[in-house]
Amino acid sequence: MNAFYQLIWAFLGTFAFCLYFNLKNERLFIASLMGLGTWAIYLFVMELTGNVFVSSFLATFIMGVVSEVLARVYKTPSMVFYIPSIIPIIPGGSLYYLMQAVVQSDRVQMSYYAYMLIWTILGMGVGVSLIQVIMTVRKNIRG
């Protein structure tokens, strides 16, 4: 699929997620743009490196930094922006195709999609954890 269409769908998917969870006002549009931004970063880094871990890590980490900044600006918890922003990189497709390969006993596809799923989840987890550690250390230093 063309990257332009992927970015539109990332925006619309994040927008629908935010609507479902009743995000209001300008936060709805900003969180949706962040979902688009996350997917743009993911695609860009994936094009440069071809590494799913690095792509998901950098996209999650950068959006974590942006979420923390926006949380200060809008005086709201950072998770209001952070959770919707990572919706586009949740590996639902990899999980679906992994389960399909399991049912069909296709070991080659099974190993490929398991690899993609695990490394994407690890990249996201490390990105989220690193932001939380940095913010906790920052808070403790400031007193």
Short mmCIF file of C-alpha atoms in Angstrom, two decimals:
data_model
loop_
_atom_site.label_atom_id
_atom_site.label_comp_id
_atom_site.label_asym_id
_atom_site.label_seq_id
_atom_site.Cartn_x
_atom_site.Cartn_y
_atom_site.Cartn_z
CA MET A 1 0.00 0.00 0.00
CA ASN A 2 1.18 3.50 -0.79
CA ALA A 3 2.72 5.33 2.20
CA PHE A 4 0.33 8.26 1.71
CA TYR A 5 -2.70 6.02 2.15
CA GLN A 6 -1.08 4.32 5.12
CA LEU A 7 -0.66 7.70 6.81
CA ILE A 8 -4.28 8.62 6.13
CA TRP A 9 -5.45 5.32 7.61
CA ALA A 10 -3.16 5.79 10.63
CA PHE A 11 -4.76 9.19 11.23
CA LEU A 12 -8.31 7.86 10.76
CA GLY A 13 -7.70 4.79 12.92
CA THR A 14 -6.29 6.89 15.73
CA PHE A 15 -9.14 9.37 15.32
CA ALA A 16 -11.71 6.56 15.65
CA PHE A 17 -9.89 5.21 18.73
CA CYS A 18 -9.97 8.67 20.32
CA LEU A 19 -13.66 9.10 19.51
CA TYR A 20 -14.46 5.71 21.01
CA PHE A 21 -12.70 6.64 24.24
CA ASN A 22 -14.34 10.07 24.28
CA LEU A 23 -11.32 12.31 23.85
CA LYS A 24 -12.53 15.89 23.54
CA ASN A 25 -11.68 19.22 21.93
CA GLU A 26 -8.35 19.90 20.29
CA ARG A 27 -6.83 16.88 22.04
CA LEU A 28 -8.76 14.65 19.63
CA PHE A 29 -7.11 16.18 16.58
CA ILE A 30 -3.66 16.39 18.19
CA ALA A 31 -3.73 12.75 19.32
CA SER A 32 -4.83 11.71 15.82
CA LEU A 33 -1.96 13.68 14.28
CA MET A 34 0.38 11.95 16.70
CA GLY A 35 -0.87 8.58 15.45
CA LEU A 36 -0.08 9.73 11.93
CA GLY A 37 3.35 10.91 13.13
CA THR A 38 4.09 7.61 14.82
CA TRP A 39 3.33 5.70 11.66
CA ALA A 40 5.37 8.15 9.57
CA ILE A 41 8.38 7.68 11.85
CA TYR A 42 7.92 3.91 11.78
CA LEU A 43 7.78 3.83 7.97
CA PHE A 44 10.74 6.19 7.60
CA VAL A 45 12.98 4.26 10.00
CA MET A 46 11.85 0.94 8.51
CA GLU A 47 12.84 2.23 5.07
CA LEU A 48 16.28 3.28 6.38
CA THR A 49 17.11 0.29 8.57
CA GLY A 50 14.73 -2.53 7.66
CA ASN A 51 14.69 -3.39 11.36
CA VAL A 52 11.27 -3.73 12.97
CA PHE A 53 12.66 -3.39 16.52
CA VAL A 54 14.48 -0.13 15.82
CA SER A 55 11.49 1.25 13.92
CA SER A 56 8.95 0.50 16.63
CA PHE A 57 11.35 1.63 19.37
CA LEU A 58 12.12 5.01 17.79
CA ALA A 59 8.51 5.70 16.86
CA THR A 60 7.35 4.89 20.39
CA PHE A 61 10.18 6.79 22.05
CA ILE A 62 9.81 9.95 19.96
CA MET A 63 6.06 10.05 20.49
CA GLY A 64 6.66 9.55 24.21
CA VAL A 65 8.78 12.68 24.28
CA VAL A 66 6.15 14.60 22.30
CA SER A 67 3.43 13.31 24.65
CA GLU A 68 5.31 14.53 27.70
CA VAL A 69 5.73 17.98 26.15
CA LEU A 70 2.05 18.17 25.16
CA ALA A 71 1.03 17.00 28.62
CA ARG A 72 2.75 20.05 30.09
CA VAL A 73 1.23 22.39 27.52
CA TYR A 74 -2.34 21.11 27.95
CA LYS A 75 -2.01 20.33 31.68
CA THR A 76 -3.25 16.78 31.21
CA PRO A 77 -1.71 13.34 31.82
CA SER A 78 0.74 12.31 29.13
CA MET A 79 -1.12 9.04 28.56
CA VAL A 80 -3.98 11.02 27.00
CA PHE A 81 -1.67 11.63 24.04
CA TYR A 82 0.69 8.67 24.36
CA ILE A 83 -1.73 5.76 24.21
CA PRO A 84 -3.58 6.93 21.07
CA SER A 85 -0.28 7.78 19.37
CA ILE A 86 1.00 4.19 19.49
CA ILE A 87 -2.23 2.63 18.20
CA PRO A 88 -1.00 2.47 14.56
CA ILE A 89 2.06 0.36 15.39
CA ILE A 90 0.29 -2.26 17.48
CA PRO A 91 1.09 -5.46 15.57
CA GLY A 92 -2.44 -6.75 14.93
CA GLY A 93 -1.64 -7.87 11.40
CA SER A 94 1.36 -9.91 12.52
CA LEU A 95 -0.72 -11.59 15.21
CA TYR A 96 -3.50 -12.41 12.74
CA TYR A 97 -1.15 -13.89 10.16
CA LEU A 98 0.76 -15.78 12.86
CA MET A 99 -2.47 -17.43 14.02
CA GLN A 100 -3.40 -18.20 10.40
CA ALA A 101 -0.01 -19.88 9.87
CA VAL A 102 -0.47 -21.88 13.10
CA VAL A 103 -3.85 -23.15 11.92
CA GLN A 104 -2.44 -24.01 8.48
CA SER A 105 0.73 -25.57 10.02
CA ASP A 106 2.93 -23.37 7.85
CA ARG A 107 6.15 -23.27 9.87
CA VAL A 108 7.96 -20.82 7.60
CA GLN A 109 5.20 -18.19 7.81
CA MET A 110 4.72 -18.97 11.49
CA SER A 111 8.35 -18.21 12.32
CA TYR A 112 8.37 -15.05 10.18
CA TYR A 113 5.25 -13.55 11.77
CA ALA A 114 6.31 -14.63 15.27
CA TYR A 115 9.62 -12.84 14.69
CA MET A 116 7.85 -9.68 13.51
CA LEU A 117 5.37 -9.78 16.39
CA ILE A 118 7.95 -10.32 19.12
CA TRP A 119 10.39 -7.65 17.90
CA THR A 120 7.65 -5.08 17.38
CA ILE A 121 6.30 -5.66 20.88
CA LEU A 122 9.80 -5.53 22.38
CA GLY A 123 10.59 -2.28 20.54
CA MET A 124 7.38 -0.70 21.79
CA GLY A 125 7.97 -1.95 25.32
CA VAL A 126 11.52 -0.62 25.46
CA GLY A 127 10.40 2.74 24.06
CA VAL A 128 7.58 3.12 26.58
CA SER A 129 9.75 1.94 29.48
CA LEU A 130 12.63 4.24 28.61
CA ILE A 131 10.36 7.30 28.52
CA GLN A 132 8.86 6.38 31.89
CA VAL A 133 12.32 5.87 33.43
CA ILE A 134 13.55 9.20 32.06
CA MET A 135 10.49 11.03 33.38
CA THR A 136 10.76 9.37 36.80
CA VAL A 137 14.45 10.27 37.08
CA ARG A 138 13.68 13.82 35.93
CA LYS A 139 10.95 14.14 38.53
CA ASN A 140 13.20 12.81 41.30
CA ILE A 141 16.03 15.17 40.35
CA ARG A 142 13.73 18.19 40.33
CA GLY A 143 12.43 17.18 43.75
#
